[in-house]
XYZ file of C-alpha atoms in Angstrom:
471
model
C 20.055 73.420 8.196
C 23.138 75.255 9.297
C 21.869 78.862 9.657
C 19.204 80.793 11.545
C 15.572 80.203 10.449
C 12.781 82.789 10.842
C 9.657 81.712 12.782
C 6.152 81.995 11.486
C 4.570 85.503 11.313
C 2.649 86.505 14.378
C 5.040 84.782 16.793
C 8.272 86.043 18.317
C 9.546 86.961 14.872
C 12.858 88.196 16.163
C 13.753 84.948 17.939
C 16.100 82.604 16.124
C 16.475 78.888 16.075
C 19.925 77.385 15.344
C 19.954 73.715 14.453
C 23.093 71.545 14.340
C 23.434 68.043 12.992
C 23.288 65.399 15.674
C 26.236 63.400 14.470
C 28.533 65.656 12.460
C 31.618 64.101 10.961
C 34.602 65.359 12.950
C 37.078 67.381 10.926
C 40.666 66.272 10.562
C 41.748 69.002 12.960
C 38.981 70.007 15.348
C 39.119 73.635 16.528
C 39.398 74.032 20.251
C 36.107 75.920 20.304
C 34.138 73.038 18.752
C 31.434 71.297 20.848
C 31.616 67.617 21.592
C 27.864 66.971 21.688
C 25.095 67.908 19.363
C 23.598 71.167 20.538
C 20.462 73.155 20.040
C 21.135 76.828 20.806
C 18.251 79.276 21.056
C 19.329 82.866 21.638
C 17.098 85.848 22.109
C 18.306 89.121 20.583
C 18.541 90.963 23.875
C 20.337 88.233 25.732
C 23.885 89.461 24.845
C 27.169 87.497 24.811
C 27.441 84.063 26.364
C 29.882 84.917 29.153
C 30.515 81.296 30.077
C 31.434 80.320 26.528
C 33.673 83.372 26.153
C 35.396 82.572 29.454
C 35.974 78.994 28.337
C 37.494 80.173 25.075
C 39.678 82.689 26.939
C 40.985 79.909 29.199
C 41.777 77.711 26.211
C 43.645 80.451 24.356
C 45.187 82.203 27.386
C 48.763 81.275 26.479
C 48.394 82.808 23.025
C 46.325 85.831 24.071
C 48.487 86.874 27.042
C 51.457 88.222 25.007
C 49.159 90.229 22.680
C 49.558 93.994 22.833
C 46.339 94.868 20.952
C 42.948 93.213 20.366
C 43.753 93.028 16.660
C 46.362 90.375 17.463
C 43.653 88.335 19.176
C 41.410 88.802 16.138
C 44.136 87.399 13.910
C 44.505 84.485 16.300
C 40.779 83.732 16.172
C 40.839 83.820 12.380
C 43.722 81.354 12.383
C 41.667 79.104 14.674
C 38.911 79.015 12.060
C 36.105 80.881 13.832
C 33.547 82.071 11.287
C 31.209 85.018 11.673
C 28.194 82.731 12.150
C 29.911 80.723 14.883
C 30.894 83.920 16.697
C 27.286 85.139 16.656
C 25.634 81.807 17.492
C 28.038 80.311 19.968
C 29.516 83.364 21.746
C 26.813 85.970 21.168
C 29.126 88.661 19.783
C 28.198 90.615 16.672
C 31.568 90.266 14.953
C 35.126 89.021 15.226
C 36.565 92.224 16.685
C 33.986 92.359 19.467
C 34.897 88.850 20.584
C 38.615 89.629 20.269
C 38.229 92.703 22.471
C 36.362 90.683 25.094
C 39.064 88.022 25.136
C 41.822 90.643 25.263
C 40.222 92.248 28.332
C 39.671 88.951 30.142
C 43.196 87.573 29.828
C 45.898 89.399 31.823
C 48.940 90.535 29.923
C 51.955 88.240 30.069
C 55.163 89.062 28.250
C 57.471 86.027 28.321
C 61.175 86.551 27.987
C 62.465 85.963 24.471
C 64.727 82.973 23.954
C 68.389 83.737 24.598
C 70.063 85.009 21.466
C 73.491 83.729 20.428
C 76.386 85.788 21.732
C 77.641 87.917 18.829
C 80.910 88.567 20.685
C 81.868 84.991 21.457
C 85.670 84.950 21.270
C 87.866 82.454 19.482
C 89.864 81.239 22.486
C 92.522 79.395 20.515
C 93.123 82.369 18.228
C 93.437 84.783 21.163
C 95.958 82.546 22.951
C 97.927 82.087 19.741
C 98.177 85.836 19.245
C 99.559 86.229 22.775
C 102.233 83.649 22.024
C 103.090 85.322 18.723
C 103.662 88.637 20.492
C 106.330 87.025 22.676
C 108.055 84.634 20.252
C 110.259 87.285 18.561
C 112.131 87.652 21.859
C 113.706 84.255 21.078
C 115.786 85.987 18.399
C 117.515 88.075 21.086
C 118.061 84.910 23.105
C 119.789 83.227 20.174
C 121.944 86.184 19.150
C 122.831 87.460 22.626
C 126.359 85.925 22.711
C 127.263 87.418 19.325
C 127.034 91.121 20.136
C 126.795 93.299 23.250
C 123.117 93.969 23.806
C 123.730 96.908 26.134
C 125.650 98.722 23.422
C 122.946 98.385 20.782
C 119.932 98.491 23.112
C 119.201 102.215 22.505
C 119.081 101.637 18.746
C 116.659 98.724 19.103
C 114.505 100.609 21.611
C 114.133 103.654 19.381
C 113.332 101.523 16.343
C 110.914 99.396 18.378
C 109.031 102.379 19.779
C 108.702 103.898 16.317
C 107.505 100.594 14.836
C 104.978 100.112 17.632
C 103.487 103.561 17.207
C 103.384 103.261 13.427
C 101.931 99.757 13.597
C 99.044 100.852 15.824
C 98.059 103.628 13.441
C 98.502 101.434 10.370
C 96.499 98.614 11.939
C 93.584 100.936 12.615
C 93.656 102.333 9.101
C 93.884 98.848 7.574
C 90.903 97.625 9.593
C 88.890 100.569 8.324
C 89.868 99.653 4.788
C 88.885 96.016 5.385
C 85.286 97.205 5.624
C 85.622 98.495 2.065
C 87.357 95.415 0.731
C 90.334 93.137 1.177
C 92.021 94.547 -1.906
C 91.965 98.087 -0.504
C 93.205 96.915 2.895
C 96.074 94.989 1.296
C 97.141 98.063 -0.648
C 97.114 100.169 2.504
C 99.145 97.544 4.380
C 101.710 97.207 1.612
C 102.413 100.914 1.359
C 102.169 101.625 5.060
C 104.333 98.721 6.237
C 107.196 99.565 3.874
C 107.065 103.239 4.821
C 106.891 102.381 8.535
C 109.909 100.085 8.350
C 111.888 102.806 6.573
C 110.921 105.442 9.163
C 111.794 103.176 12.104
C 115.146 102.276 10.564
C 115.966 105.928 9.924
C 115.111 106.874 13.515
C 117.445 104.132 14.723
C 120.334 106.312 13.529
C 119.511 108.943 16.154
C 121.285 107.206 19.077
C 124.418 106.830 16.976
C 125.284 105.592 13.470
C 126.649 102.053 13.481
C 126.573 99.476 10.692
C 125.701 96.448 12.821
C 123.132 98.356 14.849
C 121.543 99.729 11.692
C 121.313 96.241 10.189
C 119.735 94.803 13.333
C 117.300 97.716 13.590
C 116.341 97.279 9.927
C 115.701 93.558 10.486
C 113.598 94.275 13.565
C 111.588 96.956 11.763
C 110.974 94.732 8.741
C 109.826 91.883 10.960
C 107.422 94.072 12.944
C 105.986 95.462 9.712
C 105.508 92.015 8.169
C 104.095 90.526 11.373
C 101.646 93.403 11.626
C 100.428 92.651 8.101
C 99.803 88.996 8.951
C 98.025 89.809 12.220
C 95.706 92.352 10.599
C 94.826 89.874 7.846
C 94.172 87.131 10.478
C 97.012 84.903 9.239
C 98.281 83.927 12.697
C 99.061 80.327 11.778
C 101.140 81.450 8.837
C 103.137 83.712 11.138
C 103.622 80.863 13.611
C 105.004 78.676 10.820
C 107.381 81.451 9.792
C 108.720 81.708 13.368
C 109.263 77.967 13.708
C 113.080 78.254 13.163
C 113.318 80.488 16.232
C 111.264 78.045 18.289
C 113.375 75.072 17.205
C 116.682 76.851 17.851
C 115.662 78.176 21.269
C 114.301 74.772 22.321
C 117.659 73.127 21.543
C 119.809 75.634 23.432
C 119.790 73.776 26.802
C 121.329 70.688 25.189
C 123.226 72.011 22.180
C 125.514 74.901 21.367
C 124.598 75.841 17.795
C 127.527 78.124 17.067
C 127.671 81.603 15.546
C 126.492 80.542 12.083
C 123.333 78.843 13.330
C 122.655 81.544 15.903
C 122.701 84.133 13.120
C 121.057 81.996 10.467
C 117.952 80.977 12.378
C 116.731 84.546 13.097
C 117.556 85.530 9.520
C 115.623 82.524 8.221
C 112.633 83.437 10.400
C 112.767 87.028 9.127
C 112.847 85.932 5.493
C 109.997 83.466 6.092
C 107.910 86.192 7.730
C 108.538 88.585 4.860
C 107.624 85.878 2.345
C 104.437 85.026 4.265
C 103.417 88.685 4.413
C 104.086 89.095 0.688
C 102.010 86.013 -0.065
C 99.100 87.269 2.043
C 99.227 90.697 0.398
C 99.389 89.193 -3.069
C 96.303 87.101 -2.355
C 94.479 90.144 -1.041
C 95.301 92.195 -4.114
C 93.766 89.612 -6.470
C 90.196 90.501 -5.487
C 88.039 92.944 -7.437
C 88.272 96.612 -6.463
C 85.405 98.070 -4.489
C 83.370 100.621 -6.455
C 83.431 104.135 -5.039
C 85.515 103.130 -2.022
C 85.445 105.961 0.540
C 88.748 107.396 1.681
C 89.291 107.669 5.422
C 91.299 110.728 6.483
C 94.718 109.943 7.911
C 94.039 112.038 11.009
C 91.455 109.428 12.112
C 94.337 107.026 12.857
C 96.481 109.627 14.641
C 95.227 108.935 18.206
C 95.887 105.219 17.753
C 99.462 105.941 16.771
C 99.912 108.272 19.738
C 98.572 105.590 22.050
C 101.028 103.104 20.557
C 103.855 105.564 21.206
C 102.795 106.079 24.834
C 102.301 102.343 25.435
C 105.727 101.556 24.001
C 107.399 104.137 26.246
C 105.652 102.783 29.338
C 106.619 99.209 28.468
C 110.237 100.194 27.849
C 110.412 102.032 31.163
C 108.978 98.975 32.905
C 111.450 96.735 31.095
C 114.383 98.747 32.426
C 113.378 97.728 35.958
C 111.657 94.384 35.406
C 112.499 92.815 32.024
C 110.920 89.455 32.806
C 107.690 91.120 33.869
C 107.482 92.644 30.388
C 107.676 89.150 28.880
C 104.782 88.041 31.093
C 102.864 91.156 30.097
C 103.466 90.403 26.424
C 102.200 86.841 26.789
C 99.103 88.116 28.576
C 97.998 90.086 25.536
C 96.221 86.987 24.276
C 93.992 86.610 27.364
C 93.570 90.401 27.342
C 92.098 90.232 23.841
C 89.825 87.365 24.947
C 88.532 89.492 27.828
C 87.812 92.375 25.451
C 85.436 90.105 23.557
C 83.950 88.831 26.818
C 83.319 92.377 28.018
C 81.273 93.129 24.946
C 79.297 89.899 25.233
C 78.617 90.327 28.956
C 77.628 93.959 28.413
C 75.043 92.927 25.809
C 73.692 90.335 28.267
C 73.517 92.988 30.996
C 71.651 95.292 28.640
C 69.027 92.610 27.980
C 68.399 92.060 31.692
C 68.331 95.732 32.737
C 65.058 97.656 32.910
C 66.485 101.132 33.658
C 69.641 103.059 32.735
C 70.684 103.050 36.389
C 70.451 99.268 36.594
C 72.536 98.906 33.460
C 75.129 101.312 34.841
C 75.522 99.129 37.931
C 75.784 95.975 35.864
C 78.231 97.654 33.502
C 80.417 98.649 36.443
C 80.350 95.044 37.627
C 81.333 93.738 34.197
C 84.200 96.232 33.918
C 85.484 95.429 37.405
C 85.208 91.707 36.782
C 87.146 91.832 33.504
C 89.965 93.966 34.912
C 90.115 91.826 38.045
C 90.249 88.598 36.046
C 93.045 89.967 33.869
C 95.124 91.063 36.840
C 94.565 87.775 38.674
C 95.794 85.957 35.597
C 98.904 88.137 35.397
C 99.684 88.151 39.132
C 101.348 84.673 39.371
C 103.598 85.441 36.399
C 104.557 88.793 37.909
C 105.357 87.172 41.251
C 107.546 84.532 39.609
C 109.832 87.243 38.278
C 110.767 88.165 41.856
C 110.016 91.848 41.369
C 107.356 94.132 42.755
C 104.119 93.197 40.921
C 102.549 96.648 41.374
C 104.102 98.207 38.276
C 103.277 95.467 35.725
C 99.766 95.013 37.118
C 98.972 98.721 37.009
C 100.456 98.974 33.529
C 98.367 95.985 32.434
C 95.197 97.615 33.773
C 96.080 100.827 31.939
C 96.697 99.125 28.603
C 93.630 96.881 28.809
C 91.244 99.709 29.646
C 92.706 101.870 26.884
C 92.266 99.032 24.381
C 88.685 98.601 25.573
C 87.881 102.220 24.832
C 89.542 101.959 21.438
C 87.441 98.880 20.650
C 84.362 101.120 20.961
C 85.868 103.827 18.760
C 86.879 106.092 21.665
C 90.431 106.987 20.648
C 91.465 110.413 21.945
C 90.857 109.996 25.714
C 93.061 106.886 26.078
C 95.704 108.416 23.819
C 95.917 111.637 25.832
C 95.835 109.908 29.234
C 98.537 107.424 28.260
C 100.636 110.158 26.667
C 100.483 112.169 29.894
C 101.526 109.123 31.919
C 104.355 108.200 29.556
C 105.589 111.786 29.282
C 105.663 112.239 33.045
C 107.419 108.940 33.708
C 109.855 109.476 30.836
C 110.786 112.981 31.934
C 111.347 111.971 35.562
C 113.431 108.978 34.504
C 115.496 110.865 31.925
C 116.217 113.784 34.253
C 116.676 111.513 37.280
C 114.210 113.509 39.322
C 112.756 112.247 42.587
C 110.987 109.940 43.057
C 112.409 108.011 40.087
C 111.642 104.405 41.199
C 108.091 105.175 42.324
C 107.027 107.434 39.462
C 106.110 104.605 37.078
C 103.576 102.812 39.321
C 102.177 106.184 40.393
C 101.515 107.402 36.848
C 100.170 103.990 35.814
C 97.780 103.999 38.774
C 96.554 107.479 37.888
C 96.173 106.526 34.225
C 94.320 103.296 35.057
C 91.926 105.149 37.351
C 91.283 107.885 34.801
C 90.682 105.355 32.030
C 88.324 103.303 34.229
C 86.253 106.388 35.042
C 86.192 107.315 31.360
C 85.140 103.783 30.387
C 82.368 103.703 32.967
C 81.094 107.122 31.904
C 81.133 106.367 28.173
C 80.315 102.648 28.161
C 77.934 102.632 31.127
C 75.137 103.805 28.830
C 73.013 101.472 26.707
C 73.721 103.310 23.421
C 77.271 101.955 22.748
C 76.067 98.361 23.213
C 72.776 98.522 21.318
């Protein structure tokens, strides 16, 4: 007999007798609440729950009950353990499942274990970041190869104007193309094709401002076409294809210490690299245009990319002004763009980790300040040896590096206008003082870069020191 049996009339008719088999066959998986010995349990109706049995069950299931936030979770756990209504009444003295679950929930203290560490969604591709830094600097080998063929000082203004225009246009076009990539690769390729051709034409036309000259115009057109094509490949993540296209420059520059190539080779290798880059960009765009069009693709207004273009203009002016005083420091700064991009990813990953370990907004603000300081400090420590090797004062390139990195950080979070306006103010002040030869000309560049870096750091801490941008 497995259930309660009524006694004879005239006795204690409300008492119950529960009989269990003496030698039950053990189930394949015995519940933890099962008894090891044959038992005979007699329970009077007014006796209430068996506190000892409930305490034993609570100790057995403490690890599973502790994280529960409501007795209903404990009830579901008991059901999964196989406790029937009759067992709950006979063994533990509770009228139903929810009564026992509530008792267990109240006995076991709450424990909320930390969740397992989630994978870092912002883990950077180290090799790709380093490769991009190298690709930013490799085009300078073209000037090294062609330097003996034409006076650089004569055509420098033409190249500077065309380079500044290409840099500003490329920043705006890159932002717009990345927005279109969300819609589809076909739409992004169409934007890149139209925008890169128009940007190269605008940069070449502006190169005529310093003075019309056939050779200068040809060199400016080649530079503008290369920057447009390289920008296409970088936006489409075709870095290796761009590296292959620049291999003639690398081979020619590597042979210069032991071999004089002559005018034909010195001219041919940069031209070959330019043609290879244009062909690679055309191939990448053609592949992107083969995909199906996105239905109802939204159109992003052009004004959304305006602050990115203005930042590119300001950054180009600051770099040019630095290059007038310390040209080799600019090369080191260009190479450091790869580690700078790596640190941008690391900032986002470390900020997410800080958010997970912070219990209050104030604690996250402190951790966010530490992450920001650590990233900027690591970037400057990486750049310091290269700046010292140039033999110039490292203050200017380091402050400029801090300014550019913090501005790029804000842009990575969609904050575009503050870095654009701060960098424009710095570039305008330094450019005006330099052009008009006002005092203090040598010290104005580090001063404006220091002010811009400080303003951008405060802006970053104020905007990114809150949990919302990282959630």
